[in-house]
Coordinates of C-alpha atoms and ligand atoms in Angstrom, one line a residue:
M248 CA 1.2 26.0 -3.5
L249 CA -1.9 24.3 -2.3
Q250 CA -5.3 24.9 -3.8
G251 CA -6.9 24.7 -0.4
M252 CA -6.8 22.4 2.5
T253 CA -9.0 19.7 3.8
T254 CA -12.8 19.5 3.6
L255 CA -12.9 16.8 6.2
T256 CA -16.3 16.6 8.0
H257 CA -16.2 13.6 10.3
L258 CA -15.1 10.0 10.9
E259 CA -17.3 7.0 10.2
C260 CA -17.0 3.4 11.3
S261 CA -16.6 1.1 8.3
L262 CA -18.4 -1.7 10.2
C263 CA -21.3 -0.2 12.2
G264 CA -21.6 3.3 10.6
K265 CA -21.2 5.2 13.9
I266 CA -20.1 8.8 13.4
R267 CA -17.4 10.6 15.3
P268 CA -16.0 14.1 15.2
A269 CA -12.5 14.6 13.7
G270 CA -9.8 16.7 15.4
V271 CA -9.0 14.2 18.2
A272 CA -6.9 11.1 18.1
H273 CA -8.9 8.0 17.4
N274 CA -8.1 4.3 17.0
L275 CA -10.7 1.6 16.2
C276 CA -14.5 2.0 16.8
E277 CA -15.7 0.2 20.0
C278 CA -17.3 -2.4 17.7
G279 CA -13.8 -3.2 16.3
G280 CA -14.4 -1.6 13.0
P281 CA -11.7 0.6 11.3
L282 CA -12.7 4.3 11.0
L283 CA -12.9 6.1 7.6
V284 CA -12.6 9.8 6.9
R285 CA -15.5 11.6 5.3
Y286 CA -15.3 14.9 3.4
D287 CA -17.7 17.5 2.2
L288 CA -17.7 16.3 -1.4
E289 CA -20.8 18.2 -2.3
A290 CA -19.1 21.5 -1.5
L291 CA -15.9 20.4 -3.4
K292 CA -18.0 19.7 -6.5
S293 CA -18.3 23.4 -7.1
G294 CA -15.2 24.5 -5.2
W295 CA -12.5 22.3 -6.8
S296 CA -11.8 21.0 -10.3
R297 CA -9.7 18.5 -12.1
E298 CA -8.1 21.4 -14.0
W299 CA -6.8 23.0 -10.8
I300 CA -5.0 19.9 -9.7
V301 CA -2.7 20.2 -12.7
S302 CA -1.0 23.2 -11.2
G303 CA -0.8 21.6 -7.7
P304 CA 2.4 20.2 -6.2
S305 CA 4.1 17.1 -7.8
S306 CA 3.3 15.0 -4.8
M307 CA 0.2 13.3 -3.3
W308 CA -0.6 16.7 -1.7
R309 CA -2.0 17.8 -5.0
Y310 CA -5.2 16.2 -3.6
A311 CA -5.1 18.1 -0.3
P312 CA -8.8 18.9 -0.3
V313 CA -9.5 15.2 0.1
L314 CA -6.8 14.6 2.6
P315 CA -7.4 15.1 6.3
V316 CA -4.6 17.6 7.2
S317 CA -6.1 21.0 8.0
K318 CA -3.2 23.4 7.6
P319 CA 0.1 23.5 5.6
A320 CA 2.1 23.8 8.8
S321 CA 1.0 20.3 9.8
M322 CA 2.3 18.7 6.6
I323 CA 5.3 16.4 6.9
S324 CA 6.4 15.8 3.4
L325 CA 9.4 14.1 1.9
G326 CA 8.1 14.3 -1.7
E327 CA 5.7 11.2 -1.6
G328 CA 3.4 10.2 -4.4
W329 CA 3.0 11.4 -8.0
T330 CA 5.0 8.4 -9.0
P331 CA 5.4 7.5 -12.7
L332 CA 3.0 5.2 -14.6
I333 CA 5.3 3.3 -17.0
R334 CA 4.4 1.2 -20.0
A335 CA 5.8 -2.3 -19.6
K336 CA 6.0 -2.8 -23.3
N337 CA 8.4 -5.6 -23.5
Y338 CA 7.1 -7.7 -20.6
G339 CA 3.6 -7.1 -22.0
A340 CA 4.7 -8.3 -25.5
A341 CA 6.3 -11.4 -24.0
V342 CA 3.2 -12.5 -22.1
G343 CA 0.5 -11.3 -24.4
A344 CA -0.7 -8.2 -22.7
R345 CA -0.7 -5.3 -25.2
N346 CA -1.7 -2.5 -22.8
L347 CA 0.3 -3.2 -19.6
W348 CA 1.4 -0.5 -17.2
V349 CA 3.4 -0.3 -14.0
K350 CA 2.6 2.3 -11.3
D351 CA 6.1 2.4 -9.8
E352 CA 5.8 3.1 -6.1
G353 CA 9.4 2.0 -5.6
L354 CA 10.3 5.7 -6.4
N355 CA 8.7 7.0 -3.2
P356 CA 10.7 8.2 -0.1
T357 CA 11.9 5.0 1.7
A358 CA 11.3 3.2 -1.6
S359 CA 7.8 2.0 -1.1
F360 CA 4.2 3.2 -1.3
K361 CA 4.0 3.1 2.6
A362 CA 5.4 6.6 2.4
R363 CA 2.0 7.9 1.2
G364 CA 0.2 6.4 4.2
L365 CA 2.7 7.4 6.8
A366 CA 3.2 10.9 5.4
C367 CA -0.5 11.4 6.0
C368 CA -0.7 9.6 9.3
I369 CA 2.3 11.3 10.8
S370 CA 1.2 14.7 9.6
M371 CA -2.1 14.1 11.4
C372 CA -0.2 13.0 14.6
H373 CA 1.8 16.3 14.3
E374 CA -1.5 18.2 13.9
L375 CA -3.1 16.5 16.8
G376 CA -0.1 17.0 19.1
I377 CA 0.8 13.3 19.4
R378 CA 4.5 13.0 20.6
K379 CA 5.0 9.2 20.5
V380 CA 3.9 6.6 18.0
A381 CA 4.2 2.8 17.9
L382 CA 3.6 0.1 15.3
G383 CA 4.4 -3.5 14.4
S384 CA 5.5 -3.9 10.9
A385 CA 6.9 -6.7 8.7
G386 CA 8.9 -4.2 6.7
N387 CA 8.3 -1.0 4.8
A388 CA 5.7 0.5 7.1
A389 CA 8.4 0.6 9.8
S390 CA 10.9 2.4 7.5
A391 CA 8.3 5.0 6.5
T392 CA 7.1 5.5 10.0
A393 CA 10.7 6.0 11.2
A394 CA 11.4 8.5 8.4
Y395 CA 8.3 10.7 8.8
A396 CA 8.5 10.5 12.6
A397 CA 12.1 11.7 12.3
A398 CA 11.0 14.6 10.1
A399 CA 8.2 15.5 12.5
G400 CA 10.3 15.2 15.7
I401 CA 8.0 12.4 16.9
E402 CA 9.4 9.4 18.8
A403 CA 8.8 6.1 16.9
H404 CA 8.7 2.7 18.7
I405 CA 8.8 -0.1 16.2
F406 CA 8.3 -3.8 16.6
M407 CA 9.5 -6.0 13.7
P408 CA 9.8 -9.8 13.2
R409 CA 13.4 -10.8 13.6
D410 CA 13.6 -12.0 10.0
V411 CA 12.5 -8.6 8.5
P412 CA 14.5 -7.6 5.4
Q413 CA 17.9 -6.1 6.5
A414 CA 17.1 -2.8 4.6
N415 CA 14.1 -2.1 6.8
Y416 CA 16.0 -2.8 10.0
I417 CA 18.9 -0.6 9.1
E418 CA 16.6 2.2 7.8
C419 CA 14.7 2.3 11.1
L420 CA 18.0 2.6 13.1
A421 CA 19.3 5.2 10.7
F422 CA 16.1 7.3 11.2
G423 CA 16.6 7.1 15.0
A424 CA 13.6 4.9 15.8
K425 CA 13.5 2.7 18.9
V426 CA 13.5 -0.8 17.3
T427 CA 12.5 -4.1 19.0
L428 CA 13.1 -7.3 17.1
V429 CA 10.4 -9.9 17.8
D430 CA 10.5 -13.7 17.5
G431 CA 7.2 -13.9 15.7
L432 CA 5.0 -12.5 13.0
I433 CA 3.5 -9.0 12.4
S434 CA 0.4 -10.1 14.4
D435 CA 2.7 -10.7 17.4
C436 CA 4.3 -7.3 16.9
G437 CA 0.9 -5.6 16.8
R438 CA -0.1 -7.4 20.0
M439 CA 3.0 -6.1 21.8
V440 CA 2.1 -2.6 20.8
A441 CA -1.5 -3.0 22.0
E442 CA -0.3 -4.4 25.4
R443 CA 2.2 -1.6 26.1
K444 CA 0.8 1.5 24.5
D445 CA -1.3 2.8 27.4
A446 CA 1.4 2.5 29.9
E447 CA 3.9 4.1 27.5
G448 CA 1.7 6.8 26.1
W449 CA 2.1 5.6 22.5
F450 CA -0.4 6.3 19.8
D451 CA -1.0 3.1 17.9
V452 CA -0.4 3.6 14.1
N453 CA -0.8 0.0 13.1
T454 CA -2.5 -0.8 9.8
L455 CA -6.1 0.4 9.9
K456 CA -6.0 1.0 13.7
E457 CA -6.1 4.7 12.9
P458 CA -8.0 6.4 10.1
Y459 CA -5.3 8.4 8.3
R460 CA -2.9 6.0 6.7
I461 CA -5.6 4.8 4.3
E462 CA -6.2 8.4 3.2
G463 CA -2.6 8.8 2.1
K464 CA -2.7 5.4 0.3
K465 CA -5.9 6.3 -1.5
T466 CA -4.0 8.9 -3.5
M467 CA -2.7 5.9 -5.6
G468 CA -6.3 5.8 -6.9
Y469 CA -6.6 9.5 -7.7
E470 CA -3.2 9.4 -9.5
V471 CA -4.0 6.5 -11.8
A472 CA -7.2 8.3 -12.8
E473 CA -5.4 11.6 -13.4
Q474 CA -2.5 10.0 -15.3
F475 CA -5.0 8.2 -17.6
Q476 CA -7.0 11.4 -18.2
W477 CA -9.7 10.5 -15.7
K478 CA -10.5 7.2 -17.2
L479 CA -9.7 4.2 -15.0
P480 CA -8.0 1.1 -16.5
D481 CA -9.8 -2.3 -17.0
A482 CA -7.9 -4.1 -14.3
I483 CA -5.7 -3.3 -11.3
F484 CA -3.3 -5.8 -9.8
Y485 CA -2.5 -5.1 -6.1
P486 CA -0.2 -7.1 -3.9
T487 CA -2.3 -7.5 -0.8
G488 CA -1.1 -7.7 2.8
G489 CA -3.3 -5.6 5.0
G490 CA -5.1 -4.5 1.8
V491 CA -5.0 -0.8 2.8
G492 CA -3.9 0.4 -0.6
L493 CA -6.7 -1.5 -2.3
I494 CA -9.3 -0.3 0.2
G495 CA -7.9 3.2 -0.2
M496 CA -8.1 3.1 -4.0
W497 CA -11.7 1.8 -3.8
K498 CA -12.6 4.7 -1.6
A499 CA -10.8 7.1 -3.9
F500 CA -13.0 5.8 -6.8
E501 CA -16.1 6.4 -4.8
E502 CA -15.1 9.9 -3.9
M503 CA -14.2 10.7 -7.5
E504 CA -17.6 9.4 -8.7
A505 CA -19.3 11.6 -6.0
L506 CA -17.2 14.5 -7.4
G507 CA -18.5 13.8 -10.9
W508 CA -14.9 13.1 -12.1
I509 CA -15.5 9.5 -13.2
G510 CA -18.5 7.3 -13.9
P511 CA -19.7 4.2 -12.1
E512 CA -17.3 1.9 -14.0
R513 CA -14.6 0.2 -12.0
P514 CA -11.4 -1.7 -12.8
K515 CA -11.4 -5.4 -12.0
M516 CA -9.6 -5.3 -8.6
I517 CA -7.1 -8.3 -8.5
V518 CA -5.7 -9.2 -5.1
V519 CA -2.4 -11.0 -5.3
Q520 CA -0.9 -12.9 -2.4
A521 CA 1.9 -15.4 -1.7
E522 CA 1.1 -19.1 -1.5
G523 CA 2.7 -19.1 1.9
C524 CA 0.2 -16.5 3.2
A525 CA -3.0 -16.3 1.3
P526 CA -5.9 -15.7 3.7
M527 CA -7.8 -13.4 1.2
V528 CA -7.5 -15.9 -1.6
R529 CA -8.9 -18.6 0.7
A530 CA -11.8 -16.5 1.9
F531 CA -12.6 -15.4 -1.7
E532 CA -12.7 -19.0 -2.9
Q533 CA -14.9 -20.1 0.0
G534 CA -17.3 -17.2 -0.6
A535 CA -16.7 -16.0 2.9
E536 CA -17.2 -12.4 4.1
R537 CA -14.2 -12.5 6.4
A538 CA -10.8 -14.2 6.4
T539 CA -9.5 -16.6 8.9
F540 CA -6.0 -16.6 10.4
W541 CA -3.4 -18.1 8.2
E542 CA -1.2 -20.4 10.3
N543 CA 2.6 -20.4 9.8
A544 CA 2.6 -17.5 7.3
S545 CA 5.8 -17.5 5.3
T546 CA 7.0 -15.6 2.2
V547 CA 9.9 -13.5 1.1
A548 CA 7.4 -10.8 0.1
A549 CA 7.5 -9.3 3.6
G550 CA 4.6 -6.9 2.9
L551 CA 2.3 -9.8 2.1
R552 CA 2.9 -11.7 5.3
V553 CA -0.3 -10.6 7.1
P554 CA -2.1 -13.7 8.4
K555 CA -5.5 -11.9 9.1
P556 CA -6.1 -8.5 7.6
L557 CA -8.3 -6.2 9.7
G558 CA -10.0 -4.8 6.7
D559 CA -10.7 -8.3 5.1
F560 CA -14.4 -7.6 4.5
L561 CA -13.6 -4.3 2.8
I562 CA -11.1 -6.0 0.5
L563 CA -13.5 -8.8 -0.4
R564 CA -16.3 -6.3 -1.1
A565 CA -14.1 -4.4 -3.5
V566 CA -13.0 -7.5 -5.3
R567 CA -16.5 -8.9 -5.7
E568 CA -18.2 -5.6 -6.6
S569 CA -15.6 -5.0 -9.3
A570 CA -15.8 -8.6 -10.7
G571 CA -12.2 -9.1 -9.8
T572 CA -10.4 -12.1 -8.3
C573 CA -7.8 -13.2 -5.8
V574 CA -4.7 -15.2 -6.9
A575 CA -1.8 -16.8 -4.9
V576 CA 1.6 -17.3 -6.4
S577 CA 4.8 -19.0 -5.2
D578 CA 7.8 -17.0 -4.0
R579 CA 9.9 -18.6 -6.7
A580 CA 7.4 -17.5 -9.5
S581 CA 7.4 -14.0 -8.0
L582 CA 11.2 -13.6 -7.9
E583 CA 11.4 -15.0 -11.5
A584 CA 8.7 -12.6 -12.7
G585 CA 10.6 -9.8 -11.0
A586 CA 13.8 -10.8 -12.8
K587 CA 12.0 -10.9 -16.1
L588 CA 10.4 -7.5 -15.6
A589 CA 13.8 -6.1 -14.7
R590 CA 15.4 -7.7 -17.8
E591 CA 12.5 -6.7 -20.2
D592 CA 11.6 -3.2 -19.1
G593 CA 14.3 -2.0 -16.7
I594 CA 12.1 -1.9 -13.6
F595 CA 13.4 -3.7 -10.5
A596 CA 10.3 -4.5 -8.5
A597 CA 9.9 -5.6 -4.9
P598 CA 8.8 -9.3 -4.7
E599 CA 5.3 -8.0 -3.8
G600 CA 5.0 -6.1 -7.0
A601 CA 6.7 -9.0 -8.9
A602 CA 4.1 -11.4 -7.5
C603 CA 1.5 -9.5 -9.5
F604 CA 3.4 -10.2 -12.7
A605 CA 3.4 -13.9 -11.9
A606 CA -0.4 -13.7 -11.3
L607 CA -0.9 -11.7 -14.5
E608 CA 0.6 -14.6 -16.5
Q609 CA -1.9 -17.0 -14.8
L610 CA -4.9 -14.8 -15.6
L611 CA -3.9 -14.3 -19.2
Q612 CA -3.5 -18.0 -19.6
T613 CA -6.9 -18.8 -18.1
G614 CA -8.6 -16.1 -20.2
F615 CA -9.7 -14.1 -17.2
L616 CA -7.9 -11.2 -18.8
K617 CA -7.7 -10.4 -22.5
A618 CA -4.6 -9.2 -24.4
E619 CA -6.1 -5.8 -25.3
E620 CA -7.3 -4.9 -21.8
K621 CA -5.6 -1.9 -20.1
I622 CA -3.9 -3.4 -17.1
V623 CA -2.1 -1.6 -14.3
V624 CA 0.2 -3.4 -11.9
Y625 CA 1.2 -1.6 -8.7
N626 CA 4.8 -2.2 -8.0
T627 CA 4.6 -1.3 -4.3
G628 CA 8.3 -1.1 -3.6
S629 CA 11.8 -1.2 -4.9
G630 CA 13.6 -4.5 -5.5
L631 CA 16.7 -2.9 -3.9
K632 CA 15.1 -3.4 -0.5
Y633 CA 15.0 -7.2 -0.9
L634 CA 18.6 -8.2 -1.8
E635 CA 18.5 -11.2 0.4
A636 CA 15.5 -12.6 -1.5
Y637 CA 16.8 -11.8 -4.9
S638 CA 20.2 -13.1 -4.2
T639 CA 18.7 -16.6 -4.3
L640 CA 18.3 -16.2 -8.0
W641 CA 21.9 -15.2 -8.6
P642 CA 23.8 -17.4 -6.1
R643 CA 27.2 -15.9 -6.8
V644 CA 26.3 -12.7 -5.1
A645 CA 26.6 -12.2 -1.3
G646 CA 24.8 -14.8 0.7
G647 CA 25.2 -17.3 -2.1
E648 CA 28.1 -19.2 -3.6
A649 CA 30.6 -16.6 -2.7
D650 CA 29.8 -17.0 0.9
K651 CA 30.0 -20.8 0.7
L652 CA 33.5 -20.4 -0.7
G653 CA 34.4 -18.3 2.3
G654 CA 33.6 -15.0 0.6
L655 CA 36.4 -15.3 -1.9
V656 CA 35.6 -14.5 -5.5
T657 CA 38.6 -14.6 -7.9
P658 CA 38.7 -11.8 -10.4
R659 CA 39.1 -13.0 -14.0
Ligands
PLP264 C1 3.0 -3.2 2.9 C2 3.3 -3.7 1.6 C3 2.3 -4.3 0.8 C4 0.9 -4.6 1.3 O1 0.2 -3.4 1.4 P1 -1.3 -3.4 1.9 O2 -1.8 -2.1 1.3 O3 -1.2 -3.3 3.4 O4 -1.9 -4.6 1.5 C5 2.7 -4.6 -0.5 N1 3.9 -4.4 -1.0 C6 4.9 -3.8 -0.2 C7 6.2 -3.5 -0.8 C8 4.6 -3.4 1.1 O5 5.5 -2.8 1.8

């Protein structure tokens, strides 16, 4: 039940502005810049309306005219997107934020927002006749790639750091992907893909190395607008690894303004990173335009372990233009904030999403944010995918005290 398919016109380099035709497989621009998809928003202005969207599918495909897929037969969908926006009333009351909301992306297929990006990317691979894809991932991107590739009948070659959360590893195997565990970081995994892809005939679907994942992720921006009756909140907290979700939302806001659906106002975009890997926080504080490689990156929030985001300049631009900021928090503070959110409001967030709650407390204390502001935190994944990390808070569960005692727990 689509209102109409894409109005894609061309691809444009985010760095040098060079224009390319769509309809063929593309990776980066030769200048090294990620490519962005452009649409005929002028035509859409009269041919599409916010009222029509209401009767569209209950998934991210309700925004099909601003997604790149050209025909329904290309769509590989597992029900991604249109996630709930939930009031975190009790947590908000506890920390002094009266208008606090969680966009719960943990409810997506494969339990993270990565489903949005990969649904779009793999649909485009299917449309363009690509048979084999490859990527390096520190976690959820791998699970989502494996799932959508399985649904599309595409071969998935996945490179993951050896210490990736167990859930991601098992999911990939369950979905039938070819998995290689790497002694290194996501950057090493990405390099292995780059080295082997030509010989193997793989299409590289690493973060921002192809233009379509960001299009799926941008629907988080359309949804928050629609769910708040086309009025954006005052601040958005986003746990930032590669920053694709944030860049995507920023693009969505631009598109919606061009469509006449929102005004020029923007939420303060707040980038949250882990203290053990905070290249964007460092670049922001130094007033730099690009980030530098973060050595020895380490955090339990696997999605935040990106030592040098490819779209660093786009992230910084969005943060600065929106008068936002960048904050780093410790793993311990993230997990404790996650436990508090679970206890207060019944939402079990991934450590990435939980990190945003720890950062929120900091920004309320410093007065950067006011109690009455409307704040949305993106919980990018489910806490259930990070049992190893959370079990450190409750040491009697598997991996903790019970294991030290030889796995024996005596029933009372
Ligand atoms: C990948 C991931 C992130 C980081 O996403 P980007 O948009 O690449 O910054 C955050 N949280 C979770 C759970 C993730 O899987």
